[in-house]
Amino acid sequence: MPMGSTIQDFYEAFDEWGRLDREPLEFYVNLHYLRKYLPASGHIADIGSGPGKYAIELAQWGYQIGLADVMPRFVAEARDKSRSAGVESRFTGFHVSNAIELSCFSDESFDASLMMGPLYHLQEKEERKQALRELRRVTKPGGIVCAAFMPRAKFIQQSIRQPWMWKPHHEIEALSEFVKTGVFNHSDPGRFTGVYYEQVDRIIPQMEEEGFETLQLIGSDGFASVLDHDPQAAEYWRSQGDEAYRQLMELIIGSSDDPYMLGVSTHVLYIGRRL
């Protein structure tokens, strides 16, 4: 199912900015790797930016940002929030644009490019390939790319644990079909839907097929994803004090590239270089 009214209806009502405040681990770990791999300065594309959480953080680090998202509401929110943060002047554009057709961006115009959401909302293989071609096209040769995926294994686990939350996966036939296809369309209106969940072992091959050199593949929350979904557990670790919490974050980051743990992460981040 391509990006359509059902997905748009979900995001029209959903607080995506607040999600990364309520579930900060993904944001924290991803920022660690952005600091590690992004060039010291330059022009960065944020494709599928949502309301601009990453873009504004990077603008505060001193980068220039070209922002694009398919949702007009998110683009307007990103502009407003960048103005409130005092970094609007660091943005070279706020564009309403689909990841599969980025005519708003010129060829090889970015030193690095992020695609943190579109690939798991493109359910057709050819659309995902086209988005990756656009990602490559707008990035300079040698530029860093970061692309987010949602692992299929994790969602199978979630569906089995809470089948009533992820209909039609409360029925074994639908769950069995999902295991084969990775395509999920929620039966209940207003829920997270129109998603494609990737097999972890396919991420690196498909990126390399589209002209990227792999640098690292990491789990954005890994075995600690429970912290973003269990407030009691998160509060316990925060209550242990700043030093204990810092050590916990180091433990999580230290295991984030363990290939045996990638499938249990809610999000996986591919980091590569444009050939």
Coordinates of C-alpha atoms in Angstrom, one line a residue:
M1 CA 0.0 0.0 0.0
P2 CA 1.7 3.3 -1.1
M3 CA 1.6 6.4 1.0
G4 CA -2.1 7.2 1.0
S5 CA -4.9 8.8 3.0
T6 CA -4.8 6.2 5.8
I7 CA -1.2 6.8 6.7
Q8 CA -1.6 10.6 6.3
D9 CA -4.6 10.5 8.5
F10 CA -2.5 8.7 11.2
Y11 CA 0.2 11.3 11.0
E12 CA -2.2 14.2 10.9
A13 CA -3.3 13.3 14.4
F14 CA 0.0 11.8 15.8
D15 CA 2.5 13.7 17.9
E16 CA 5.7 12.6 16.1
W17 CA 7.9 15.2 17.8
G18 CA 6.7 14.1 21.2
R19 CA 7.3 10.4 20.3
L20 CA 11.0 11.0 20.4
D21 CA 10.6 12.8 23.7
R22 CA 8.5 9.9 25.1
E23 CA 10.8 7.3 23.6
P24 CA 14.2 9.0 23.7
L25 CA 16.5 6.0 23.4
E26 CA 16.2 5.8 19.6
F27 CA 17.0 9.5 19.3
Y28 CA 19.9 9.3 21.7
V29 CA 21.6 6.3 20.1
N30 CA 21.1 7.7 16.5
L31 CA 22.6 11.0 17.5
H32 CA 25.7 9.2 18.9
Y33 CA 26.3 7.7 15.4
L34 CA 25.5 10.9 13.6
R35 CA 28.2 12.6 15.6
K36 CA 30.6 9.8 14.8
Y37 CA 30.1 9.7 11.0
L38 CA 28.8 13.0 9.7
P39 CA 31.4 15.4 8.3
A40 CA 32.6 18.2 10.6
S41 CA 30.5 20.7 8.6
G42 CA 28.4 20.9 5.5
H43 CA 25.0 20.7 3.9
I44 CA 22.7 17.8 5.1
A45 CA 19.5 16.6 3.6
D46 CA 16.8 15.3 6.0
I47 CA 14.4 13.3 3.8
G48 CA 11.2 12.3 5.5
S49 CA 12.1 14.6 8.3
G50 CA 8.8 14.5 10.1
P51 CA 8.5 17.7 12.3
G52 CA 12.3 18.2 12.2
K53 CA 13.6 16.7 15.4
Y54 CA 16.9 15.5 13.8
A55 CA 17.1 18.5 11.5
I56 CA 16.9 21.1 14.2
E57 CA 19.4 19.2 16.4
L58 CA 21.9 19.1 13.4
A59 CA 21.2 22.8 12.7
Q60 CA 22.2 23.6 16.3
W61 CA 25.4 21.7 15.7
G62 CA 26.2 24.1 12.9
Y63 CA 25.1 22.3 9.7
Q64 CA 23.1 23.7 6.9
I65 CA 19.9 21.6 6.4
G66 CA 17.6 20.9 3.4
L67 CA 14.4 19.4 4.7
A68 CA 11.7 17.5 2.9
D69 CA 8.7 15.5 4.1
V70 CA 5.5 14.3 2.4
M71 CA 3.3 15.7 5.1
P72 CA 2.6 19.5 4.8
R73 CA 1.8 19.6 8.5
F74 CA 5.2 18.3 9.5
V75 CA 7.0 20.7 7.1
A76 CA 5.2 23.6 8.6
E77 CA 5.9 22.4 12.2
A78 CA 9.6 22.0 11.3
R79 CA 9.7 25.6 10.1
D80 CA 8.0 26.9 13.2
K81 CA 10.2 24.9 15.6
S82 CA 13.4 25.9 13.8
R83 CA 12.3 29.5 14.2
S84 CA 11.6 29.0 17.9
A85 CA 15.0 27.3 18.3
G86 CA 16.8 30.3 16.5
V87 CA 18.2 28.2 13.7
E88 CA 15.8 28.9 10.8
S89 CA 18.5 30.7 8.9
R90 CA 20.5 27.4 8.8
F91 CA 17.8 25.8 6.6
T92 CA 18.2 26.0 2.9
G93 CA 14.6 24.9 2.3
F94 CA 11.5 23.4 3.8
H95 CA 9.9 21.2 1.1
V96 CA 6.7 19.1 0.8
S97 CA 8.1 16.2 -1.2
N98 CA 7.9 12.5 -1.5
A99 CA 11.1 10.5 -0.9
I100 CA 10.6 8.7 -4.3
E101 CA 10.6 12.0 -6.2
L102 CA 12.9 14.7 -4.7
S103 CA 12.8 17.2 -7.5
C104 CA 13.2 19.9 -4.8
F105 CA 16.9 18.8 -4.5
S106 CA 19.6 19.0 -7.2
D107 CA 22.0 16.2 -8.0
E108 CA 24.9 15.8 -5.7
S109 CA 24.0 18.8 -3.6
F110 CA 24.5 17.4 0.0
D111 CA 27.5 16.3 1.9
A112 CA 25.4 13.8 3.9
S113 CA 21.8 12.7 3.7
L114 CA 19.3 11.2 6.2
M115 CA 16.3 9.0 5.4
M116 CA 15.0 8.2 8.8
G117 CA 11.4 7.2 8.0
P118 CA 10.4 6.8 4.4
L119 CA 11.8 3.3 3.8
Y120 CA 9.4 1.7 6.2
H121 CA 6.4 3.5 4.7
L122 CA 7.0 2.3 1.2
Q123 CA 5.5 -1.1 0.9
E124 CA 6.4 -1.8 -2.8
K125 CA 9.9 -2.9 -3.5
E126 CA 10.2 -0.7 -6.6
E127 CA 9.3 2.4 -4.5
R128 CA 11.9 1.5 -1.9
K129 CA 14.5 1.1 -4.7
Q130 CA 13.4 4.5 -6.2
A131 CA 13.8 6.2 -2.8
L132 CA 17.3 4.8 -2.5
R133 CA 18.2 6.0 -6.0
E134 CA 17.0 9.5 -5.0
L135 CA 19.0 9.3 -1.8
R136 CA 22.1 8.5 -3.8
R137 CA 21.3 11.1 -6.5
V138 CA 21.1 14.1 -4.1
T139 CA 24.3 13.0 -2.1
K140 CA 27.8 14.0 -3.2
P141 CA 30.2 11.1 -4.1
G142 CA 31.8 10.1 -0.8
G143 CA 29.0 11.6 1.2
I144 CA 27.5 9.9 4.3
V145 CA 24.0 8.4 4.2
C146 CA 21.9 7.2 7.1
A147 CA 18.8 5.2 6.5
A148 CA 16.3 3.8 9.0
F149 CA 14.6 0.4 8.8
M150 CA 12.1 -1.4 11.1
P151 CA 13.0 -5.1 11.6
R152 CA 10.4 -7.7 10.8
A153 CA 11.5 -10.0 13.7
K154 CA 10.8 -7.4 16.3
F155 CA 7.3 -6.7 15.0
I156 CA 6.5 -10.4 14.9
Q157 CA 7.4 -10.5 18.6
Q158 CA 5.2 -7.5 19.3
S159 CA 2.3 -9.0 17.4
I160 CA 2.6 -12.3 19.3
R161 CA 2.9 -10.5 22.7
Q162 CA 0.0 -8.1 22.1
P163 CA -2.2 -9.5 19.2
W164 CA -5.2 -7.3 20.1
M165 CA -3.0 -4.2 19.6
W166 CA -1.9 -5.2 16.1
K167 CA -4.9 -6.4 14.2
P168 CA -5.2 -8.3 11.9
H169 CA -2.3 -10.1 13.6
H170 CA -4.7 -11.4 16.2
E171 CA -5.5 -14.0 13.5
I172 CA -2.8 -16.6 12.7
E173 CA -3.5 -16.4 8.9
A174 CA -2.7 -12.7 8.8
L175 CA 0.4 -13.1 11.0
S176 CA 1.7 -16.0 8.8
E177 CA 1.3 -13.8 5.7
F178 CA 3.2 -11.0 7.4
V179 CA 6.1 -13.2 8.2
K180 CA 6.5 -13.8 4.4
T181 CA 5.8 -10.3 3.1
G182 CA 6.7 -7.8 5.9
V183 CA 3.6 -5.7 4.9
F184 CA 1.4 -4.4 7.6
N185 CA -1.9 -2.6 7.3
H186 CA -3.7 -2.1 10.6
S187 CA -7.4 -3.2 10.7
D188 CA -8.3 -0.5 13.2
P189 CA -8.7 3.0 11.9
G190 CA -6.3 5.7 13.3
R191 CA -3.6 3.2 14.2
F192 CA 0.0 3.0 12.9
T193 CA -0.3 1.5 9.4
G194 CA 1.0 1.3 5.9
V195 CA 4.3 -0.2 7.1
Y196 CA 7.0 -2.4 5.6
Y197 CA 9.2 -4.3 8.0
E198 CA 12.5 -5.4 6.6
Q199 CA 14.5 -8.6 7.1
V200 CA 17.7 -7.5 8.8
D201 CA 19.9 -9.7 6.5
R202 CA 18.5 -7.8 3.5
I203 CA 19.4 -4.3 4.6
I204 CA 23.1 -4.3 3.6
P205 CA 22.7 -6.1 0.3
Q206 CA 20.0 -3.8 -0.9
M207 CA 21.9 -0.7 0.1
E208 CA 25.0 -1.9 -1.6
E209 CA 23.0 -2.9 -4.8
E210 CA 22.0 0.8 -5.0
G211 CA 25.5 2.2 -4.8
F212 CA 26.4 2.6 -1.2
E213 CA 29.4 1.3 0.8
T214 CA 28.5 0.0 4.2
L215 CA 30.1 1.5 7.2
Q216 CA 28.0 0.2 10.0
L217 CA 24.6 -1.2 10.8
I218 CA 23.3 -0.5 14.3
G219 CA 20.2 -1.2 16.4
S220 CA 18.8 2.2 17.6
D221 CA 17.4 0.7 20.8
G222 CA 18.4 -3.0 20.6
F223 CA 17.8 -5.1 23.7
A224 CA 16.9 -1.9 25.6
S225 CA 13.8 -1.1 23.6
V226 CA 11.8 -2.0 26.7
L227 CA 12.9 1.4 28.2
D228 CA 10.9 3.2 25.5
H229 CA 7.8 1.2 26.2
D230 CA 8.0 0.6 30.0
P231 CA 7.9 3.9 31.9
Q232 CA 8.4 2.1 35.2
A233 CA 11.7 0.6 34.0
A234 CA 12.9 3.8 32.5
E235 CA 12.1 5.7 35.7
Y236 CA 13.9 3.2 37.8
W237 CA 17.2 3.6 35.8
R238 CA 16.9 7.4 35.9
S239 CA 16.4 7.3 39.6
Q240 CA 19.7 5.5 40.0
G241 CA 21.5 8.8 39.3
D242 CA 23.2 10.5 36.4
E243 CA 26.4 8.4 36.6
A244 CA 24.5 5.0 36.6
Y245 CA 22.2 6.2 33.8
R246 CA 25.2 7.4 31.7
Q247 CA 26.8 3.9 32.2
L248 CA 23.6 2.3 31.1
M249 CA 23.6 4.4 27.9
E250 CA 27.2 3.4 27.2
L251 CA 26.2 -0.2 27.7
I252 CA 23.4 0.1 25.2
I253 CA 25.5 1.9 22.6
G254 CA 28.4 -0.6 23.1
S255 CA 26.0 -3.4 22.1
S256 CA 24.2 -1.5 19.4
D257 CA 26.2 -3.0 16.5
D258 CA 26.0 -6.6 17.7
P259 CA 24.7 -8.4 14.7
Y260 CA 22.9 -11.0 16.9
M261 CA 20.9 -8.2 18.5
L262 CA 19.7 -6.2 15.5
G263 CA 16.5 -8.1 15.1
V264 CA 15.2 -7.2 18.6
S265 CA 15.6 -3.5 17.9
T266 CA 12.5 -1.5 17.0
H267 CA 14.6 0.6 14.5
V268 CA 17.8 -0.3 12.7
L269 CA 20.1 2.4 11.3
Y270 CA 22.2 1.8 8.2
I271 CA 25.2 4.1 7.9
G272 CA 27.1 4.1 4.6
R273 CA 29.0 6.1 2.0
R274 CA 27.7 7.1 -1.4
L275 CA 30.0 5.6 -4.1

